[in-house]
C-alpha atoms as a printed R data frame, in Angstrom:
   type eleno elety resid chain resno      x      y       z
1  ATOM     1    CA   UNK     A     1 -1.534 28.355 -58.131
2  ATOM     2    CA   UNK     A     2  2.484 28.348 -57.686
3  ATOM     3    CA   UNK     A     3  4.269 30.244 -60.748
4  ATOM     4    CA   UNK     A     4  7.114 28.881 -59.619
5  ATOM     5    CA   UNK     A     5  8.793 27.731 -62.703
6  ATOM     6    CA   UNK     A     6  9.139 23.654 -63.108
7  ATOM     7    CA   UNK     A     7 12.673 22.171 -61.998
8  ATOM     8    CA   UNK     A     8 14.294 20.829 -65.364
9  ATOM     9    CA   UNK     A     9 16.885 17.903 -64.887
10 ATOM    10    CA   UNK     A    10 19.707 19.678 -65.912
11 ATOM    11    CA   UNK     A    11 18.797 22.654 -63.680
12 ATOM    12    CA   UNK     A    12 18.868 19.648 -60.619
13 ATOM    13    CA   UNK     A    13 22.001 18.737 -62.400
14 ATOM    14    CA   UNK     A    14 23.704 22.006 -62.025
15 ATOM    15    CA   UNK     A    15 22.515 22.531 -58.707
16 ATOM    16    CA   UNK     A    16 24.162 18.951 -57.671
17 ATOM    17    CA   UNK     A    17 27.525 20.275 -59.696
18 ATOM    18    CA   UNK     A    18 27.542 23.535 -57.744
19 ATOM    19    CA   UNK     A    19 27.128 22.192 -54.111
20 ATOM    20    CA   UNK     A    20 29.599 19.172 -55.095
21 ATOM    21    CA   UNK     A    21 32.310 21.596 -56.277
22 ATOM    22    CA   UNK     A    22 31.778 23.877 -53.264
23 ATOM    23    CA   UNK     A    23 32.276 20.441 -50.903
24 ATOM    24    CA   UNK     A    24 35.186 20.263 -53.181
25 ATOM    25    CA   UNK     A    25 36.614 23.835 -53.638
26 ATOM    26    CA   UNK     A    26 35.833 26.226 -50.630
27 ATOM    27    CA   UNK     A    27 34.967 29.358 -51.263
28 ATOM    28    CA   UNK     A    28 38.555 30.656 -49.523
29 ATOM    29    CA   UNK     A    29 40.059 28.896 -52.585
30 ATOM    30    CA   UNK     A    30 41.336 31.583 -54.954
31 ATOM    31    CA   UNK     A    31 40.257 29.905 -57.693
32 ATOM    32    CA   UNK     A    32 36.680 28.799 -56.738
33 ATOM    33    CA   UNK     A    33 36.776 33.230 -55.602
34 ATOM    34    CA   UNK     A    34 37.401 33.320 -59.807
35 ATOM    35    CA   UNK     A    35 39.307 36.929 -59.571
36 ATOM    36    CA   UNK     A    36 37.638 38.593 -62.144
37 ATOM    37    CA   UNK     A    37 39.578 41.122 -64.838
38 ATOM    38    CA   UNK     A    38 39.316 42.933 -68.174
39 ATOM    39    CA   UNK     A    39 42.043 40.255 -69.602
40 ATOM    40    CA   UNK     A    40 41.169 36.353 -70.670
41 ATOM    41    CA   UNK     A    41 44.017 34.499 -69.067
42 ATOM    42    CA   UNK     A    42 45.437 30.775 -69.764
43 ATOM    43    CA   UNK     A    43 43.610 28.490 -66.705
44 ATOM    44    CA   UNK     A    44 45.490 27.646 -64.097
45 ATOM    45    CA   UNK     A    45 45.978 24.034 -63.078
46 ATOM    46    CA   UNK     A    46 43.466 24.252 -60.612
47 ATOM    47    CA   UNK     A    47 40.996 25.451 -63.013
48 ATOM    48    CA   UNK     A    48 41.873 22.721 -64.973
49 ATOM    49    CA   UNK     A    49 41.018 20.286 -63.142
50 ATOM    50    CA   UNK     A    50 37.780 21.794 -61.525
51 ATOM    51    CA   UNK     A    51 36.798 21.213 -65.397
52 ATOM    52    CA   UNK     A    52 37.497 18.269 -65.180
53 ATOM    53    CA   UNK     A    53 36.373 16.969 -62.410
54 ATOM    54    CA   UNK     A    54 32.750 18.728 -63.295
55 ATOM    55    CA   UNK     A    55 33.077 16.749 -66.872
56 ATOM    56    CA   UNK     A    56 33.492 13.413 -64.621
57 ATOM    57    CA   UNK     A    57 30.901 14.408 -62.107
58 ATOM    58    CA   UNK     A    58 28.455 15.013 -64.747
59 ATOM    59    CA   UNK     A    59 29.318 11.999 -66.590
60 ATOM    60    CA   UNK     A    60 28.581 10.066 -63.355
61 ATOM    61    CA   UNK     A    61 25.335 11.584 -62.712
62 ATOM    62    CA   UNK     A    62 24.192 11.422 -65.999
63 ATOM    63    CA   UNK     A    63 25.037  7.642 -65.484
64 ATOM    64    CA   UNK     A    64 23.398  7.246 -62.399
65 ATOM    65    CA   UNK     A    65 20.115  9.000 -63.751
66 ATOM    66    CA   UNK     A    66 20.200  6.838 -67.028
67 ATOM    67    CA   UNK     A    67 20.167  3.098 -64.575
């Protein structure tokens, strides 16, 4: 028998966000790299609208999954 746990839809959902945003935002991009420090800092423009566009991207797929 497989233990492999079952696939949920928003695990598949968050798998299609990730691979869209790297299609999107290679990984050479300094802010899909995310530099990491100690310090919270105000999000960039970029980062702002990577949240974005994964709010719209989700919205759509949720859309698509719901027709």
């Amino acid at each position: 028998m497989d233990d492999k746990p079952a696939v949920t839809p928003r695990a598949r959902q968050e798998r299609q966000l990730d691979e869209a945003l790297k299609e999107t935002f290679p990984a050479s991009d300094s802010v899909a790299i995310g530099h990491i420090d100690g310090e919270a800092k105000t999000p960039t423009p970029d980062q702002a609208r990577q949240k974005l566009a994964r709010r719209h991207l989700r919205a759509l797929i949720e859309r698509h999954n719901h027709s």
